[in-house]
Amino acid sequence: MIIAAYAGCGKTTLAANTDKCIEVASMPYARILPFVEEENTGKFEYEKASIYHVNNPIFPYNMIAEILEAEKRFKYVIIPSVRSVIEILQREYARTVILCYPEDGLENEYRERYIKRGNTDEFCQVFVDRMQEFLDGLKSNEDACHVVLKSGEYLSDKFEEIEEICKDIPITEVEQEKTDKLNQYIQEKKSSVWLEVHCIEDTVFYRVEDIDDKEEREFIYDLAKRLYVSDFSKVFS
């Protein structure tokens, strides 16, 4: 079963406290970051929503492939409430998704959660200032199950409710043919890719032979960060 929860709802804590769950974060799949094996440790928490990160052109299908694989090993796969990911999982793979998000009016509380865990002002501008917009989008998803968190509540507080919901949902598996096709698509798209590195004033195009190569990923990440710092210095000096 897939649980898609809004930022700050306690995805990592729930996954860490029960062997029924695994968390699949979006950032390692949506952005080109170094050292894949370290990306889920919180090393990049303070960089979330940074504008110098380079988009991964395979996203969201690279993340979806990981979610479908994780479903084979865990009862619950916890993911962020990325609308494109949720819609593809529902539409193309017939997955049932439980949406978890805060009730209206909790922007200040969630801002405090983000600041406490080390998120940036840029992150808050996205997930606090646009919270109602995101929540309205989640609420409009009529094919999902919905769990709403009140003030002070986290996913862990709603886990028993989620388990009750899942009792009435039949367990289905994705056809092997579909997952094979997805993996083939990813293999084809990750090679010989031109990436756009956008900064404040400059745009650099860089061709990568294998988007999952560790050395390539680290180089792209460092290049984008250096260009951003250089542009920032020129613009605001």
Coordinates of C-alpha atoms in Angstrom, one line a residue:
M1 CA 0.0 0.0 0.0
I2 CA 1.3 3.5 -0.9
I3 CA 1.0 6.3 1.7
A4 CA 1.6 9.8 0.2
A5 CA 2.1 12.4 2.9
Y6 CA 2.7 16.1 2.8
A7 CA 6.0 17.6 3.9
G8 CA 6.5 17.6 7.6
C9 CA 3.9 15.0 8.4
G10 CA 6.4 12.5 9.8
K11 CA 7.2 10.2 7.0
T12 CA 10.8 9.4 8.0
T13 CA 9.8 8.9 11.7
L14 CA 7.1 6.4 10.9
A15 CA 9.3 4.4 8.5
A16 CA 12.1 4.3 11.1
N17 CA 9.8 3.0 13.8
T18 CA 8.1 0.0 12.1
D19 CA 9.5 -2.7 9.8
K20 CA 6.2 -2.6 7.9
C21 CA 7.2 0.6 6.2
I22 CA 9.9 2.0 4.0
E23 CA 10.2 5.6 2.8
V24 CA 11.0 6.5 -0.8
A25 CA 11.9 10.2 -0.9
S26 CA 11.5 12.2 -4.1
M27 CA 14.6 14.3 -4.0
P28 CA 17.1 11.6 -5.0
Y29 CA 15.0 10.9 -8.1
A30 CA 13.9 14.4 -9.0
R31 CA 17.3 16.0 -8.7
I32 CA 20.9 15.1 -9.7
L33 CA 22.7 14.7 -6.4
P34 CA 26.0 13.0 -5.5
F35 CA 26.4 9.7 -3.8
V36 CA 23.1 7.9 -4.2
E37 CA 23.7 5.7 -1.2
E38 CA 23.8 8.7 1.1
E39 CA 20.9 10.7 -0.2
N40 CA 18.3 9.4 2.3
T41 CA 20.4 10.0 5.4
G42 CA 19.3 13.6 5.8
K43 CA 22.6 15.0 4.3
F44 CA 20.6 17.1 1.8
E45 CA 17.7 18.1 4.1
Y46 CA 18.9 21.7 4.4
E47 CA 19.2 21.9 0.6
K48 CA 15.6 20.9 -0.3
A49 CA 14.1 23.4 -2.8
S50 CA 17.5 24.8 -3.6
I51 CA 17.3 26.5 -7.0
Y52 CA 20.7 25.3 -8.1
H53 CA 19.8 21.6 -8.2
V54 CA 19.6 20.1 -11.7
N55 CA 16.4 18.3 -12.6
N56 CA 16.6 14.6 -13.5
P57 CA 14.8 14.2 -16.8
I58 CA 13.8 10.6 -16.0
F59 CA 11.7 11.8 -13.0
P60 CA 9.1 10.7 -12.0
Y61 CA 9.4 7.3 -13.7
N62 CA 12.7 6.5 -11.9
M63 CA 10.9 7.1 -8.6
I64 CA 7.9 5.1 -9.6
A65 CA 10.0 2.1 -10.5
E66 CA 11.5 2.2 -7.0
I67 CA 8.1 2.5 -5.4
L68 CA 6.8 -0.5 -7.3
E69 CA 9.9 -2.5 -6.3
A70 CA 9.5 -1.5 -2.7
E71 CA 5.9 -2.7 -2.7
K72 CA 7.1 -6.2 -3.2
R73 CA 9.1 -6.1 0.1
F74 CA 7.1 -3.9 2.5
K75 CA 3.4 -3.6 3.5
Y76 CA 3.6 0.2 3.3
V77 CA 5.6 2.5 1.0
I78 CA 5.7 6.0 2.3
I79 CA 6.3 8.8 -0.3
P80 CA 5.9 12.6 -0.5
S81 CA 2.7 14.0 -1.9
V82 CA 4.1 14.7 -5.4
R83 CA 1.1 15.1 -7.6
S84 CA 2.6 13.8 -10.8
V85 CA 3.9 10.6 -9.0
I86 CA 0.5 10.0 -7.4
E87 CA -1.5 10.4 -10.6
I88 CA 0.8 8.1 -12.6
L89 CA 0.7 5.5 -9.9
Q90 CA -3.1 5.6 -10.0
R91 CA -3.7 6.0 -13.7
E92 CA -1.0 3.8 -15.3
Y93 CA -0.4 1.2 -12.5
A94 CA -3.8 1.1 -10.8
R95 CA -2.3 1.6 -7.4
T96 CA -4.4 2.6 -4.4
V97 CA -2.9 5.6 -2.6
I98 CA -3.7 6.9 0.9
L99 CA -3.2 10.7 1.0
C100 CA -2.1 12.2 4.4
Y101 CA -2.0 15.9 4.8
P102 CA -2.7 18.6 7.5
E103 CA -6.0 20.3 8.0
D104 CA -6.4 23.8 6.8
G105 CA -4.8 26.7 8.7
L106 CA -1.7 25.0 10.0
E107 CA 0.9 26.9 8.0
N108 CA 2.6 28.4 11.0
E109 CA 2.9 25.1 12.8
Y110 CA 4.4 23.4 9.7
R111 CA 6.8 26.3 9.2
E112 CA 8.1 25.7 12.7
R113 CA 8.5 22.0 11.9
Y114 CA 10.5 22.8 8.8
I115 CA 12.7 25.3 10.5
K116 CA 13.3 22.8 13.4
R117 CA 14.5 20.1 11.0
G118 CA 16.8 22.5 9.1
N119 CA 14.9 23.4 6.0
T120 CA 15.7 26.6 4.2
D121 CA 13.6 29.8 3.6
E122 CA 13.2 28.6 0.0
F123 CA 11.7 25.4 1.2
C124 CA 9.2 27.3 3.4
Q125 CA 8.3 29.6 0.6
V126 CA 7.2 26.5 -1.4
F127 CA 5.6 24.3 1.2
V128 CA 4.2 27.0 3.6
D129 CA 3.3 29.9 1.4
R130 CA 1.7 27.5 -1.2
M131 CA 0.3 25.0 1.3
Q132 CA -3.3 25.7 0.6
E133 CA -2.8 25.4 -3.1
F134 CA -1.1 22.0 -2.6
L135 CA -3.8 20.8 -0.1
D136 CA -6.6 21.8 -2.5
G137 CA -5.0 19.7 -5.2
L138 CA -4.8 16.6 -2.9
K139 CA -8.3 17.0 -1.7
S140 CA -9.6 17.0 -5.3
N141 CA -8.2 13.5 -5.8
E142 CA -11.4 11.4 -5.6
D143 CA -9.6 8.1 -6.3
A144 CA -7.5 8.2 -3.2
C145 CA -8.2 7.5 0.5
H146 CA -7.8 10.6 2.7
V147 CA -6.4 10.9 6.2
V148 CA -6.3 14.4 7.6
L149 CA -3.9 15.4 10.4
K150 CA -5.0 17.9 13.1
S151 CA -2.7 20.3 14.9
G152 CA 0.1 18.4 16.7
E153 CA -0.6 15.1 14.9
Y154 CA 1.9 13.1 12.9
L155 CA 1.6 10.0 10.6
S156 CA 2.5 7.8 13.6
D157 CA -0.7 9.0 15.4
K158 CA -2.8 7.9 12.4
F159 CA -1.1 4.6 11.7
E160 CA -3.9 2.5 13.3
E161 CA -6.4 4.4 11.3
I162 CA -4.4 3.7 8.1
E163 CA -4.2 0.0 9.0
E164 CA -8.0 -0.1 9.4
I165 CA -8.5 1.6 6.0
C166 CA -6.2 -1.0 4.3
K167 CA -8.3 -3.9 5.6
D168 CA -11.0 -3.0 3.1
I169 CA -8.6 -2.5 0.2
P170 CA -7.8 -5.6 -1.9
I171 CA -4.1 -6.3 -2.5
T172 CA -3.1 -6.3 -6.2
E173 CA 0.2 -6.7 -8.0
V174 CA 1.4 -4.8 -11.0
E175 CA 1.8 -7.0 -14.1
Q176 CA 5.4 -8.0 -14.7
E177 CA 5.1 -6.9 -18.3
K178 CA 4.4 -3.3 -17.1
T179 CA 7.3 -3.2 -14.7
D180 CA 9.7 -4.7 -17.4
K181 CA 8.5 -2.0 -19.8
L182 CA 9.1 0.7 -17.2
N183 CA 12.6 -0.5 -16.4
Q184 CA 13.4 -0.7 -20.1
Y185 CA 12.2 2.9 -20.6
I186 CA 14.4 4.1 -17.8
Q187 CA 17.5 2.3 -19.1
E188 CA 17.0 3.9 -22.5
K189 CA 16.4 7.4 -21.2
K190 CA 19.3 7.6 -18.7
S191 CA 22.0 7.4 -21.4
S192 CA 23.5 10.2 -23.5
V193 CA 21.3 12.9 -21.9
W194 CA 21.7 16.6 -22.3
L195 CA 21.1 18.4 -19.0
E196 CA 20.3 22.1 -18.5
V197 CA 22.1 23.7 -15.6
H198 CA 20.1 26.9 -14.7
C199 CA 21.5 29.5 -12.4
I200 CA 20.6 33.2 -11.9
E201 CA 22.0 34.5 -15.1
D202 CA 23.7 31.6 -16.9
T203 CA 22.5 28.4 -18.4
V204 CA 25.0 25.6 -19.2
F205 CA 24.3 22.5 -21.2
Y206 CA 26.1 19.4 -20.2
R207 CA 26.0 15.9 -21.8
V208 CA 26.1 12.9 -19.5
E209 CA 26.7 9.4 -20.7
D210 CA 25.0 7.7 -17.7
I211 CA 22.8 9.8 -15.5
D212 CA 23.2 7.3 -12.6
D213 CA 27.0 7.3 -12.7
K214 CA 28.3 8.4 -9.3
E215 CA 31.2 10.5 -10.6
E216 CA 28.9 12.2 -13.2
R217 CA 26.3 13.0 -10.6
E218 CA 28.8 14.5 -8.2
F219 CA 30.4 16.6 -11.0
I220 CA 26.9 17.9 -12.1
Y221 CA 26.0 18.8 -8.6
D222 CA 29.2 20.6 -7.9
L223 CA 29.1 22.4 -11.2
A224 CA 25.6 23.7 -10.6
K225 CA 26.4 24.9 -7.1
R226 CA 29.6 26.7 -8.3
L227 CA 27.7 28.4 -11.1
Y228 CA 25.0 29.5 -8.7
V229 CA 27.5 31.0 -6.2
S230 CA 29.3 32.7 -9.1
D231 CA 26.1 34.2 -10.5
F232 CA 24.9 35.2 -7.1
S233 CA 28.2 37.1 -6.5
K234 CA 27.9 38.9 -9.8
V235 CA 24.3 39.9 -9.4
F236 CA 24.4 41.1 -5.8
S237 CA 28.0 42.4 -5.5

